[in-house]
Coordinates of C-alpha atoms and ligand atoms in Angstrom, one line a residue:
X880 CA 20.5 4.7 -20.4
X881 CA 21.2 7.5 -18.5
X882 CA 18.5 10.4 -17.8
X883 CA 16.0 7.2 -18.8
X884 CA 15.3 5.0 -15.9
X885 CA 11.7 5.4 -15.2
X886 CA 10.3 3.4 -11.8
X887 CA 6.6 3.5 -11.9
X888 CA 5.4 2.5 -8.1
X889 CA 1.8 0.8 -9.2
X890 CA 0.8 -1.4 -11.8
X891 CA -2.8 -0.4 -12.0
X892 CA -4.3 1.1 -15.1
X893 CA -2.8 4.4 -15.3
X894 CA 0.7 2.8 -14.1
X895 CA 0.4 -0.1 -16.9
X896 CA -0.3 2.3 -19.3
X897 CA 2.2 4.8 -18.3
X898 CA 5.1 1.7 -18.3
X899 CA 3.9 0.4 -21.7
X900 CA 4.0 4.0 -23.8
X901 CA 7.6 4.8 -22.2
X902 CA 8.9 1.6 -22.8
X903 CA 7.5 1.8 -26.4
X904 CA 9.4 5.4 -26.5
X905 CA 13.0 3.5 -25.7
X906 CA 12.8 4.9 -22.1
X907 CA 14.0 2.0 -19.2
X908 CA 10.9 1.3 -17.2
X909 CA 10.7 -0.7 -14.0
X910 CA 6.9 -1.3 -12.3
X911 CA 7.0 -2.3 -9.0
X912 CA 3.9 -3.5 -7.2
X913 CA 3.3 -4.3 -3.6
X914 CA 0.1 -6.8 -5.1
X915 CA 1.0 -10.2 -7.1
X916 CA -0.3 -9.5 -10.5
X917 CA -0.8 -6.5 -12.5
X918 CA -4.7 -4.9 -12.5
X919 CA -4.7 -3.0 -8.7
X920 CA -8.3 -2.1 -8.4
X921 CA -8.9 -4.3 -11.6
X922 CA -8.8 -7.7 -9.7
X923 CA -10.2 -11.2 -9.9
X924 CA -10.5 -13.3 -7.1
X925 CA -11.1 -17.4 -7.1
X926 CA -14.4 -18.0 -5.2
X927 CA -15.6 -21.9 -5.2
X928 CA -13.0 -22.8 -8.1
X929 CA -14.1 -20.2 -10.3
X930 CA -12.7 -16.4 -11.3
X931 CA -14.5 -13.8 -10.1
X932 CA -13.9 -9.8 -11.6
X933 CA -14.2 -8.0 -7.9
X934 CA -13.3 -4.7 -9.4
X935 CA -14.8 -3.0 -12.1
X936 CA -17.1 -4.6 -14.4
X937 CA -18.6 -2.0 -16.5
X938 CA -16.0 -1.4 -20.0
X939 CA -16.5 1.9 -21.4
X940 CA -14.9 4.1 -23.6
X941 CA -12.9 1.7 -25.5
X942 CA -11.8 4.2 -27.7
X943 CA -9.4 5.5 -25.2
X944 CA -7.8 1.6 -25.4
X945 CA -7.7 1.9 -29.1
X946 CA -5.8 5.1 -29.2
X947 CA -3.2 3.6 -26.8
X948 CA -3.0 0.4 -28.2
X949 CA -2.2 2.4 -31.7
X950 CA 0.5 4.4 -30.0
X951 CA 2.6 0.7 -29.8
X952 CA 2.1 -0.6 -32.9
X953 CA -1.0 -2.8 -32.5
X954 CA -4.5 -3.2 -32.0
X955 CA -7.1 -4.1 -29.7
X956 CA -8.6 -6.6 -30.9
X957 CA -5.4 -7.8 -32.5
X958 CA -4.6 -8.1 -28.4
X959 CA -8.3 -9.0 -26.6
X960 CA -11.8 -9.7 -27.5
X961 CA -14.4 -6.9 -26.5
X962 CA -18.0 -7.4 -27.5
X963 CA -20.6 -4.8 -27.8
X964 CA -23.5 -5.4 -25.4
X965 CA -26.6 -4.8 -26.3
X966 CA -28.3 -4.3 -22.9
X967 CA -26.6 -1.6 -21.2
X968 CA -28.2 -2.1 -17.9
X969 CA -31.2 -3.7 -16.8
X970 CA -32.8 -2.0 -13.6
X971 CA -35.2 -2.7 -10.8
X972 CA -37.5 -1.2 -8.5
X973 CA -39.2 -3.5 -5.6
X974 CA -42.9 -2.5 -7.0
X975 CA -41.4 -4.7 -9.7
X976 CA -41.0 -2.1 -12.3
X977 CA -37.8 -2.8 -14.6
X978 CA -36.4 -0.4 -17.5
X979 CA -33.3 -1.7 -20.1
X980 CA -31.1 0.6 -21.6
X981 CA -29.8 -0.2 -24.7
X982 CA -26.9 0.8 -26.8
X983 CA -29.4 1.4 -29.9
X984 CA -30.5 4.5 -28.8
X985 CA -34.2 4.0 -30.6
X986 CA -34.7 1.0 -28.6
X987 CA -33.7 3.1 -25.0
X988 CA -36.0 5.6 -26.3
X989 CA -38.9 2.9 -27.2
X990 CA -38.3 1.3 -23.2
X991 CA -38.4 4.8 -22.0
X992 CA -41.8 5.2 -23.6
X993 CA -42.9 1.8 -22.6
X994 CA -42.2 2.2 -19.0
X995 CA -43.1 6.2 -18.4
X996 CA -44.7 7.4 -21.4
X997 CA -44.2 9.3 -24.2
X998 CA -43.6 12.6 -23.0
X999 CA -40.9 11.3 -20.5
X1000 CA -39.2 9.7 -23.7
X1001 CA -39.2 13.4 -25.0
X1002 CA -37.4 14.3 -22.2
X1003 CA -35.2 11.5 -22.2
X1004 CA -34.2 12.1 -25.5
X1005 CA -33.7 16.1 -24.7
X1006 CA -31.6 14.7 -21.4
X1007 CA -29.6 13.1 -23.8
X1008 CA -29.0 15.7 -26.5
X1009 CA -27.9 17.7 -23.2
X1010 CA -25.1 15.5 -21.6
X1011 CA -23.8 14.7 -25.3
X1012 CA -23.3 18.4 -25.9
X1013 CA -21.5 18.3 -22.3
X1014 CA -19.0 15.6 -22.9
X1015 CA -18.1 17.3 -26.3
X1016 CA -17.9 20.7 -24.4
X1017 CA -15.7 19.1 -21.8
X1018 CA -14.0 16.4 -23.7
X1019 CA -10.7 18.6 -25.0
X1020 CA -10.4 21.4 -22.6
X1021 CA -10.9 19.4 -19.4
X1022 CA -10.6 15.6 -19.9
X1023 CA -7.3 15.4 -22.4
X1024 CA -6.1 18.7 -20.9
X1025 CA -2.8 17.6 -18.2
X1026 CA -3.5 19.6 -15.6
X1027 CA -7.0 21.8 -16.0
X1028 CA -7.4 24.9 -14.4
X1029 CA -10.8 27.3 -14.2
X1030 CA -8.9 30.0 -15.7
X1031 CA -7.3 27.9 -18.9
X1032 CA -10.5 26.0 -19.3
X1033 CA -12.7 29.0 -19.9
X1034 CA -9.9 29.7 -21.9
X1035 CA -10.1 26.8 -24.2
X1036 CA -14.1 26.6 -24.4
X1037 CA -14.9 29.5 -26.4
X1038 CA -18.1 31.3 -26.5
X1039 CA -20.0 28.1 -27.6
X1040 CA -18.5 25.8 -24.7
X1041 CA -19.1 28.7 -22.2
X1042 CA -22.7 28.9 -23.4
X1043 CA -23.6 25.0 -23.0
X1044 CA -21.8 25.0 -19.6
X1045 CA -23.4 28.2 -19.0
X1046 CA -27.3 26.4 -19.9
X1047 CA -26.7 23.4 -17.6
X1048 CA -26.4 25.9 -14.6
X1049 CA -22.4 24.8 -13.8
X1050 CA -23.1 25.3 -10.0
X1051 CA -26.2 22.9 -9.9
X1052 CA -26.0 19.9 -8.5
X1053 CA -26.2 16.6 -11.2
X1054 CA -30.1 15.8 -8.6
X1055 CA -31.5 19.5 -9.4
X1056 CA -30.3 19.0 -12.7
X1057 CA -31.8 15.8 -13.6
X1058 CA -35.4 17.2 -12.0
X1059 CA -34.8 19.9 -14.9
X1060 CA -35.5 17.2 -17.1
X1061 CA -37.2 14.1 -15.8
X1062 CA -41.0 14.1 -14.5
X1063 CA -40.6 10.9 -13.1
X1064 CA -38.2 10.3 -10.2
X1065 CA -37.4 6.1 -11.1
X1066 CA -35.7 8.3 -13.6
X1067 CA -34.0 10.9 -11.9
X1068 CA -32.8 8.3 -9.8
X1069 CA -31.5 6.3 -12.5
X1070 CA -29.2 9.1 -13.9
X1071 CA -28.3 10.4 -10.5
X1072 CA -26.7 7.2 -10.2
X1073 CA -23.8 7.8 -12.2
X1074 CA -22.5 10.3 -9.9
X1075 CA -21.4 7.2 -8.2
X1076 CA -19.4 5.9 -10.7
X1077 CA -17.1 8.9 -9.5
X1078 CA -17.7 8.0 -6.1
X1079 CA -19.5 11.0 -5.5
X1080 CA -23.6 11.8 -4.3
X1081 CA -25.7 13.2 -6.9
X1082 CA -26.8 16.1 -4.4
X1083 CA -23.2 16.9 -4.3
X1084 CA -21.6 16.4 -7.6
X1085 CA -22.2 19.1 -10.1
X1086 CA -24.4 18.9 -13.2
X1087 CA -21.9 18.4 -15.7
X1088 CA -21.6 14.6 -14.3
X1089 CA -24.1 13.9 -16.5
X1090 CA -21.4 13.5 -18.8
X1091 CA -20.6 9.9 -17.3
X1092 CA -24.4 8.8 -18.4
X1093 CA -23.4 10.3 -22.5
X1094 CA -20.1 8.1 -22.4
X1095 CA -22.4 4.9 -21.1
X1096 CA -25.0 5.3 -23.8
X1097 CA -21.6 5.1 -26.2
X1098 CA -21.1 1.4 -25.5
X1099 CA -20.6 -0.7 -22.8
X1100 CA -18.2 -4.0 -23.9
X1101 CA -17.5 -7.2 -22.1
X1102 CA -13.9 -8.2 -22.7
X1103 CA -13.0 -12.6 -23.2
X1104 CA -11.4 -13.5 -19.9
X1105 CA -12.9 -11.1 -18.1
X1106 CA -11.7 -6.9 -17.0
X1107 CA -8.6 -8.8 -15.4
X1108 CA -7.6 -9.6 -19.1
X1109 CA -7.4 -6.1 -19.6
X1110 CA -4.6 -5.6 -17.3
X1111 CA -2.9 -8.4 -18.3
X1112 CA -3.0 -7.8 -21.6
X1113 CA -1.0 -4.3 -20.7
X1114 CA 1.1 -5.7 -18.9
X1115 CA 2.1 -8.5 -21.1
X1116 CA 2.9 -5.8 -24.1
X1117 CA 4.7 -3.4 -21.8
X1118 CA 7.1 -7.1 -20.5
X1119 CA 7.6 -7.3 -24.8
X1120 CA 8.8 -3.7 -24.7
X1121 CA 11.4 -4.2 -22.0
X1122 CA 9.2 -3.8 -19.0
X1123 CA 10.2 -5.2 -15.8
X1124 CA 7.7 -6.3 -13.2
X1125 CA 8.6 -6.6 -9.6
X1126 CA 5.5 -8.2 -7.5
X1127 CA 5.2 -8.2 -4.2
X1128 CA 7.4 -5.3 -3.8
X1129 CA 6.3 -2.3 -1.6
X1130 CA 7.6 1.1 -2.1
X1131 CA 7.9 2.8 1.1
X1132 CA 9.6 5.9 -0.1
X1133 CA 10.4 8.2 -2.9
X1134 CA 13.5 9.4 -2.4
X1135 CA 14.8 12.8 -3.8
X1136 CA 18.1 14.3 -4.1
X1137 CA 18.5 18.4 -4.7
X1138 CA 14.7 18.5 -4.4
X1139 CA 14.5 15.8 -7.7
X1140 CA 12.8 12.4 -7.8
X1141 CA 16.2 9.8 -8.0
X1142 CA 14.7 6.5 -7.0
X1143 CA 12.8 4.7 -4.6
X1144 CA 13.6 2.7 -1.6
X1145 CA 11.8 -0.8 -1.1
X1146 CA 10.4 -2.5 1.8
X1147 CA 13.3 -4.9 2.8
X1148 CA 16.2 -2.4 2.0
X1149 CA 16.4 -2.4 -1.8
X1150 CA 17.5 0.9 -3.8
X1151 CA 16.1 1.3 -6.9
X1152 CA 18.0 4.2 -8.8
X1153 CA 15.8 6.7 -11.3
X1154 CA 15.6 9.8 -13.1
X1155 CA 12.2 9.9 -13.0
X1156 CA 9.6 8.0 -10.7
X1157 CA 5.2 7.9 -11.7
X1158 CA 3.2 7.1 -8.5
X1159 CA 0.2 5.4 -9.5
X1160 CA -1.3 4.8 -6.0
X1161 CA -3.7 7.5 -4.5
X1162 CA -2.1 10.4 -4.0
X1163 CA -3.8 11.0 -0.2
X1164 CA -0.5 8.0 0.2
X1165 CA 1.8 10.8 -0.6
X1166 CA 0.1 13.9 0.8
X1167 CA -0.1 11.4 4.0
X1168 CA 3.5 11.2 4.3
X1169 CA 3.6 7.0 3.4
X1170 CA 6.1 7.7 0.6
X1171 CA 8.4 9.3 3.1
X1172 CA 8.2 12.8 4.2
X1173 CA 10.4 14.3 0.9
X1174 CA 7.5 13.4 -1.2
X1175 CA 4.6 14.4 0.2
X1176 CA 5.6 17.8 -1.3
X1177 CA 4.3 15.8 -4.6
X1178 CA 0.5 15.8 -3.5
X1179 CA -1.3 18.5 -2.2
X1180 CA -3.8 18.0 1.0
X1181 CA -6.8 16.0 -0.5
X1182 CA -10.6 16.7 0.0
X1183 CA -13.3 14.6 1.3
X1184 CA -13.1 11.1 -0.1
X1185 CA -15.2 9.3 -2.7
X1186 CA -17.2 5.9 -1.9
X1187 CA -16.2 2.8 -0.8
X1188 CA -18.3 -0.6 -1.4
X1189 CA -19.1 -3.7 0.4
X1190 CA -18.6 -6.3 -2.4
X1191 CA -19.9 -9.9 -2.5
X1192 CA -17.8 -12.2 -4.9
X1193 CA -20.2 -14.9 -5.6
X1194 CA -20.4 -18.4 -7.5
X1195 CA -23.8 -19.7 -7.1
X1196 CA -27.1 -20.2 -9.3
X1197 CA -29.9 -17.4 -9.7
X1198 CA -33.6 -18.2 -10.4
X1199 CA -37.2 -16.1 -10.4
X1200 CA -35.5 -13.3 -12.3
X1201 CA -34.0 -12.9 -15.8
X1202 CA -30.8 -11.1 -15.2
X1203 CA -28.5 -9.6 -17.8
X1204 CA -25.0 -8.4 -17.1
X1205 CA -25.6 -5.1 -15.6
X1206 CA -27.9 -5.3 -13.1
X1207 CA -29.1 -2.5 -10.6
X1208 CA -32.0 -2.9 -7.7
X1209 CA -33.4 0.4 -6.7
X1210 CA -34.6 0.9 -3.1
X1211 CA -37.2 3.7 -2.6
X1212 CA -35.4 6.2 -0.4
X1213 CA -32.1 7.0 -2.3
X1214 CA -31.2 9.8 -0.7
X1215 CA -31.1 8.0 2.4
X1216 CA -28.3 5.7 1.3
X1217 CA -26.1 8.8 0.9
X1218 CA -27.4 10.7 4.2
X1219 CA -25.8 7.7 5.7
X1220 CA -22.6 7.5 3.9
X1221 CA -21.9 10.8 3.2
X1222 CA -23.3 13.1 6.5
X1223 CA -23.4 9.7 9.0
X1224 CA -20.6 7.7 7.8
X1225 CA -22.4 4.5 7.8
X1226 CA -23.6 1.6 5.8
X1227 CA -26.7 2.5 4.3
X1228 CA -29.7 1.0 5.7
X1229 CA -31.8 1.1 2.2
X1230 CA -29.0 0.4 -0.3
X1231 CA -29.1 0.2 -4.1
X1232 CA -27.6 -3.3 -5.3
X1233 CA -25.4 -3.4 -8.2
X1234 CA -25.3 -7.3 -9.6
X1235 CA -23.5 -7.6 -12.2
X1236 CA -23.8 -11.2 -13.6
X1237 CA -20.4 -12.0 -15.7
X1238 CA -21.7 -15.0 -17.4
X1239 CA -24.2 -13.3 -19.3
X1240 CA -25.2 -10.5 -22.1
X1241 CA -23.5 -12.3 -25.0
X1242 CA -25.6 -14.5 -25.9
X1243 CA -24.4 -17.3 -23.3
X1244 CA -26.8 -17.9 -20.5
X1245 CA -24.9 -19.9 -17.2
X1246 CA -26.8 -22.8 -16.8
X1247 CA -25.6 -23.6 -13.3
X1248 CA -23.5 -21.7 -10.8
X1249 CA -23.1 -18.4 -12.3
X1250 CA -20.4 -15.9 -11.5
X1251 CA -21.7 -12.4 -9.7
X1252 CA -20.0 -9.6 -8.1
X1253 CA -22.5 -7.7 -5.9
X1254 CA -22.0 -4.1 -4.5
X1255 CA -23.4 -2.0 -2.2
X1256 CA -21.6 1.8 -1.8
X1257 CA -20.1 2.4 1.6
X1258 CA -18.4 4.9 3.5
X1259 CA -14.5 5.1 3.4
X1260 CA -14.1 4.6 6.9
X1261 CA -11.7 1.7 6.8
X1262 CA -8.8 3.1 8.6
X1263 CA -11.1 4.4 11.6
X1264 CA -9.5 3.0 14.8
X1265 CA -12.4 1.9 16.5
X1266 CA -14.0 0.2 13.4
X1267 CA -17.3 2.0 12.6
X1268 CA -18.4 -1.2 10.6
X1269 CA -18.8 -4.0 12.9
X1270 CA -19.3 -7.4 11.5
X1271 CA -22.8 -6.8 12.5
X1272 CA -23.2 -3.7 10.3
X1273 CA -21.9 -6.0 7.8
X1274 CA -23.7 -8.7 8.3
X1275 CA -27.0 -6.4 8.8
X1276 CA -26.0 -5.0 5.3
X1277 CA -25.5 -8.1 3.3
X1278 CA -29.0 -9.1 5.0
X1279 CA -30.9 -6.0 3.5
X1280 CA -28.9 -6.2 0.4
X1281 CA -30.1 -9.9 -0.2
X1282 CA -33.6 -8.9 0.7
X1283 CA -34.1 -6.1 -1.9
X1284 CA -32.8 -8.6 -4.3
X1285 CA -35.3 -11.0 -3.2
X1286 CA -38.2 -8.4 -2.6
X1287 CA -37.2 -7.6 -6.3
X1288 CA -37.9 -11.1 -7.8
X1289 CA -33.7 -12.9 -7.3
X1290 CA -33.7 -15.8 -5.9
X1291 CA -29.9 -16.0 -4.7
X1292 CA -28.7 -18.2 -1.6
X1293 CA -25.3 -18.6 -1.8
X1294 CA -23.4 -20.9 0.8
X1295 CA -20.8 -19.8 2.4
X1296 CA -18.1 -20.9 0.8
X1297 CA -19.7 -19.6 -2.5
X1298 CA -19.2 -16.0 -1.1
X1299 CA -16.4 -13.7 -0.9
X1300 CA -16.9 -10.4 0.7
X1301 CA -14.9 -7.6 0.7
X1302 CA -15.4 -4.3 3.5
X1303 CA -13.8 -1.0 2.9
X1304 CA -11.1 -2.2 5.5
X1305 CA -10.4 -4.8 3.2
X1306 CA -10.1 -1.9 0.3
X1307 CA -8.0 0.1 2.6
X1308 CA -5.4 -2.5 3.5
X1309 CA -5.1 -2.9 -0.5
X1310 CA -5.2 0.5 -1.9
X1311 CA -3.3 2.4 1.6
X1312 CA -4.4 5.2 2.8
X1313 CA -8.1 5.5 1.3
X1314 CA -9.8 4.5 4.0
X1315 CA -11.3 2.2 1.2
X1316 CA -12.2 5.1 -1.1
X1317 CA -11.9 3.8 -4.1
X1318 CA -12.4 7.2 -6.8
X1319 CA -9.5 9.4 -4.9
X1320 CA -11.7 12.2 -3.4
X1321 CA -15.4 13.2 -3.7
X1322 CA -15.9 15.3 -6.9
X1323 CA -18.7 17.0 -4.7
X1324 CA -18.7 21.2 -5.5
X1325 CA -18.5 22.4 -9.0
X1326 CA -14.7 23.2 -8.8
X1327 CA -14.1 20.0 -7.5
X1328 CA -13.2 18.7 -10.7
X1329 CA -9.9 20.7 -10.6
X1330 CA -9.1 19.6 -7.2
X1331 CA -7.4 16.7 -8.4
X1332 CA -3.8 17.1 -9.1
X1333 CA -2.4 17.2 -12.5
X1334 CA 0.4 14.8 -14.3
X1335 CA 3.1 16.8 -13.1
X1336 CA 3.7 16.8 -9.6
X1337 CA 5.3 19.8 -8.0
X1338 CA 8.1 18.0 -7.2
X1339 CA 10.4 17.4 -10.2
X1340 CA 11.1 14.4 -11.5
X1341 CA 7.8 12.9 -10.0
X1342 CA 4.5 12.5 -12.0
X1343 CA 1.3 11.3 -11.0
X1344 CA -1.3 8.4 -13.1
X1345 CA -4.4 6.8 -11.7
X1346 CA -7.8 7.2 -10.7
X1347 CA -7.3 9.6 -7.7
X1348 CA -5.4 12.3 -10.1
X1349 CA -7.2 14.2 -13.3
X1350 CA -9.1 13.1 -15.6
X1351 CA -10.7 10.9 -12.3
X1352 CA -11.3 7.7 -11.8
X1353 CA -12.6 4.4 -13.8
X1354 CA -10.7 2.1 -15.8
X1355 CA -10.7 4.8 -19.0
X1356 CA -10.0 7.4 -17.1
X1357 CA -6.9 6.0 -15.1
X1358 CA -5.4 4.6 -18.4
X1359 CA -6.0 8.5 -19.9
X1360 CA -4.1 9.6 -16.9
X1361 CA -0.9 7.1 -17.4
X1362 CA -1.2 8.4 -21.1
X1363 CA -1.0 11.8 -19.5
X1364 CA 1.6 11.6 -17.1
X1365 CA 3.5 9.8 -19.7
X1366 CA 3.6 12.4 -22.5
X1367 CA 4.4 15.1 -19.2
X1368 CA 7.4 12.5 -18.8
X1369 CA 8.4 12.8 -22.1
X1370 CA 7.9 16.5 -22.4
X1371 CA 10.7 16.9 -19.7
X1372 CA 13.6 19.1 -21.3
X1373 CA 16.5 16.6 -21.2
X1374 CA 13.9 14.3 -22.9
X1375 CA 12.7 16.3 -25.9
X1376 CA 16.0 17.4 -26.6
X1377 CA 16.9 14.3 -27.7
X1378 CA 13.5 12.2 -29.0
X1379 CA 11.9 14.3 -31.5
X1380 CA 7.9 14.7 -30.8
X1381 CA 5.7 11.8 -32.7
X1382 CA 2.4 11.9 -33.6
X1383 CA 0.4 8.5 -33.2
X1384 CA -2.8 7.2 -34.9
X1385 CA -5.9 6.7 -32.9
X1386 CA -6.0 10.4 -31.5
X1387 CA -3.3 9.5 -28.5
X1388 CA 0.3 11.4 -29.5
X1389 CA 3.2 11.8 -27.5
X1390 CA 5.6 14.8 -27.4
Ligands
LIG1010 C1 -15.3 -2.7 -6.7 C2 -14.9 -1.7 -7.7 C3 -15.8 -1.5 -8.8 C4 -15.5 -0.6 -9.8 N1 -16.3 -0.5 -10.9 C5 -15.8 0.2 -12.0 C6 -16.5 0.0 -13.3 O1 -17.5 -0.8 -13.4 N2 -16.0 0.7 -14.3 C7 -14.9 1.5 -14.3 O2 -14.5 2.0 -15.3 N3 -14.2 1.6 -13.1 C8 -14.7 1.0 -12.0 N4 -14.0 1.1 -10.8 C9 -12.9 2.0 -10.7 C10 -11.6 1.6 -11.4 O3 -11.3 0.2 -11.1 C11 -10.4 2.4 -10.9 O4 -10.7 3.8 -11.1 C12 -9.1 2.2 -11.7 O5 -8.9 0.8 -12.0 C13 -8.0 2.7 -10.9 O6 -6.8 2.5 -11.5 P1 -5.5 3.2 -11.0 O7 -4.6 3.5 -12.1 O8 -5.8 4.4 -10.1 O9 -4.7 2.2 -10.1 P2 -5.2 1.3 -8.9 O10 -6.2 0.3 -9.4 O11 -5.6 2.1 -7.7 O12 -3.9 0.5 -8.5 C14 -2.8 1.1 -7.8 C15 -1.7 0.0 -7.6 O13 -0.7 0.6 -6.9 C16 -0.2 -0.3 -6.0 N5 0.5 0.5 -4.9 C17 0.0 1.5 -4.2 N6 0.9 2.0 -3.4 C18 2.0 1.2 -3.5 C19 3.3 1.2 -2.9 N7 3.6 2.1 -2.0 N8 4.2 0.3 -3.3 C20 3.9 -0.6 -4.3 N9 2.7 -0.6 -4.9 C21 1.7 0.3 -4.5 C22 -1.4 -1.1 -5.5 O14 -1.0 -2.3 -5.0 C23 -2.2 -1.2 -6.8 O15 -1.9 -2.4 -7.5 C24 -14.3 0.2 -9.8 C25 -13.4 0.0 -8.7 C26 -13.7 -1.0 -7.7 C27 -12.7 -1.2 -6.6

């Protein structure tokens, strides 16, 4: 096996994903996590006897699963069960104005109409035509590229990509860009919203975000078991390939030798020897110098972060409103909310609630106690000394949180010990050296998007997966990166000199 001991530090998405396609490629993979169970940022967490999904909730581009899936020989939903849900996201204003999106486009188009005339639907649909002609634009030469740069992308977009890029005004912000198109500003604010999806403010993230509203309108799936099967479900295929999981195991440093990755060194004393090592923790660990002082070469200085959240894990019954899974309440100042996180560094005092309500939108409604993460976006301030968020900004939070819902129509008292919450301190102890940021840094600037670093780090023998390196963050976007920084692992020299280069079904291929 020599030349093919891989040690991936982090089994979140893009660490899982990396593991399982190297493993499948005959390589000698060990993941070692300092958490108990494989997901990272994709976790559950038991509130009043039941399982709660406290990390992401909205499954999107499953066609990125499929691809990988098909690279080892099986299928999703040979593996998992994913449904299709109709209702992409229901949404409410306190005036008690509500729109649904749908994944049959007619029937977003219809609600469109319905709620702010036909006109508006016009625009909706040209909105649409727009960010589905920017995700095609963007989807080769930036998001499956390794490592993107301005000069290869304009490159690789040809006259046609340059003129759609060139039509959204690139250096506009995703705000001025959505007042191009909507008349009516519950809509604006709607699709601004996706910038945080990035972790980003839509007066700060370019135009070409709108990108993230395109791959929503694909689909949005519920998987059986919950987004925590998802991990597991990687992580049990990688074990059958000859992956070995070590919990509970922190890495503290990346060692080198010569200026090459050779291993890393545990917390407790433990060597673990390597040719090649994948970080799948944010790279502002390395750049900080918490892999050891060798490494940080791997990670250049990182910008301003992305958002953190205050999240309430809940387990209690709803009434006075008919929920579905996706669920957002809309406050009427939103750029206040990120005045305050962004230029203030505070907890917003009008936040928009995100509910999402796991028991529901196929077809099942709870009849009971139903299972609810809530989230409000906060600032990553969780490794300030003198803690900016005192547990009466918290506790001032949930209150106006709990209030829009109610002024919105939710009637929602948990007790406490149907509540879990979770402060961007609480991210930051998890997910070190965020601050709790939880999307890397801000993509705020149009050339942010290349800020991130690539799969190849520019120390040899180290490559970088996960939500805080390119293609950016979500669950899709992690996993693309793990299939990235695999395929750079396998590209190495003393690699492809011995495996030849396969091509796999489902779009993913490996050198
Ligand atoms: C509350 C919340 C809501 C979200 N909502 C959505 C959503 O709806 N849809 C969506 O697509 N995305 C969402 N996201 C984002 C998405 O979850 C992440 O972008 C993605 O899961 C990140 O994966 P990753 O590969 O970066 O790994 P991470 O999840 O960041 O995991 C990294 C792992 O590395 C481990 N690690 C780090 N350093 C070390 C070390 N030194 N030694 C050992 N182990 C280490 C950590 O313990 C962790 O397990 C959400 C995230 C959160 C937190």
């Amino acid at each position: 096996m020599a030349d093919r001991r891989v040690v991936v530090v982090g089994a979140g998405m893009g660490g899982l994903v990396s593991a399982l396609l190297l493993a499948q490629r005959g390589l000698s993979v060990t993941v070692v996590d300092a958490a108990t169970e494989p997901g990272g940022k994709v976790r559950r967490v038991m509130v009043d006897g039941a399982p709660i999904d406290s990390g992401p909730t909205v499954f999107t581009m499953k066609w990125i699963f499929e691809g990988i899936l098909a690279a080892v020989g099986t299928r999703l939903e040979q593996e998992l069960t994913v449904r299709p849900l109709p209702v992409l996201a229901r949404h409410f204003w306190e005036n008690g104005d509500r729109l649904d999106l749908f994944a049959d486009p007619q029937a977003s188009h219809d609600a469109v109409a319905a709620f702010a005339g036909p006109a508006e639907a016009q625009r909706f649909r040209d909105f649409c035509a727009q960010a589905r002609e920017v995700y095609d634009t963007l989807e080769g030469p930036f998001i499956r590229s390794t490592s993107p740069t301005m000069g290869r992308m304009v490159g690789d977009l040809g006259l046609r990509g340059l003129s759609v890029l060139s039509r959204l005004g690139p250096m506009k912000n995703l705000w001025d860009a959505l007042a191009r198109h909507f008349r009516d500003p519950r809509l604006q604010q709607l699709f601004g919203r996706y910038a945080t999806y990035c972790g980003s403010s839509p007066w700060e993230a370019p135009a070409t975000l709108m990108l993230i509203a395109q791959v929503e309108m694909d689909g949005v799936w519920s998987v059986d078991g919950g987004m925590h099967a998802l991990a597991g479900m990687l992580a049990r295929l990688a074990q059958q390939r000859g992956v070995t999981f070590r919990w509970g195991a922190r890495c503290e440093r990346i060692e080198l030798t010569g200026g090459r990755a050779s291993g890393v060194l545990l917390q407790g004393g433990e060597r673990l020897p390597a040719d090649r090592v994948i970080f799948n923790g944010d790279v502002a660990a390395l750049a900080g110098g918490l892999l050891g002082d060798a490494a940080r070469a791997g990670a250049p200085a990182v910008g301003p972060r992305s958002l953190s959240a205050l999240t309430w894990s809940i387990h209690a019954p709803t009434s006075g409103l008919t929920l579905d899974r996706h669920n957002v309440f809309f406050q009427d100042d939103y750029a206040s909310e990120f005045e305050d996180i962004f230029q203030r560094g505070r907890l917003p005092r009008r936040p928009t609630v995100y509910l999402c309500a796991q028991d529901r939108g196929t077809g099942h409604e709870p009849q009971q106690a139903e299972r609810l993460l809530g989230l409000v976006n906060a600032p990553a301030r969780g490794d300030a000394p003198a803690d900016p968020q005192t547990d009466e900004d918290l506790e001032q939070c949930q209150t106006t949180a709990f209030d829009l819902l109610r002024r919105c129509g939710l009637n929602l008292q948990p007790q406490p010990h149907q509540v879990l919450r979770t402060t961007p301190r609480d991210f930051h102890r998890l997910f070190p050296a965020t601050g709790g940021a939880l999307y890397g840094q801000a993509t705020h600037g149009w050339m942010s998007a290349f800020a991130r670093p690539g799969s190849n780090s520019p120390v040899p023998g180290l490559y970088l997966a996960g939500g805080s390196v390119h293609p950016g963050p979500g669950v899709p976007m992690a996993a693309l990166s793990g299939h990235l920084a695999a395929a750079a692992l396998m590209a190495s020299p003393a690699l492809t000199k011995r495996l030849h280069p396969v091509a796999t079904s489902g779009g993913m291929s490996m050198p």
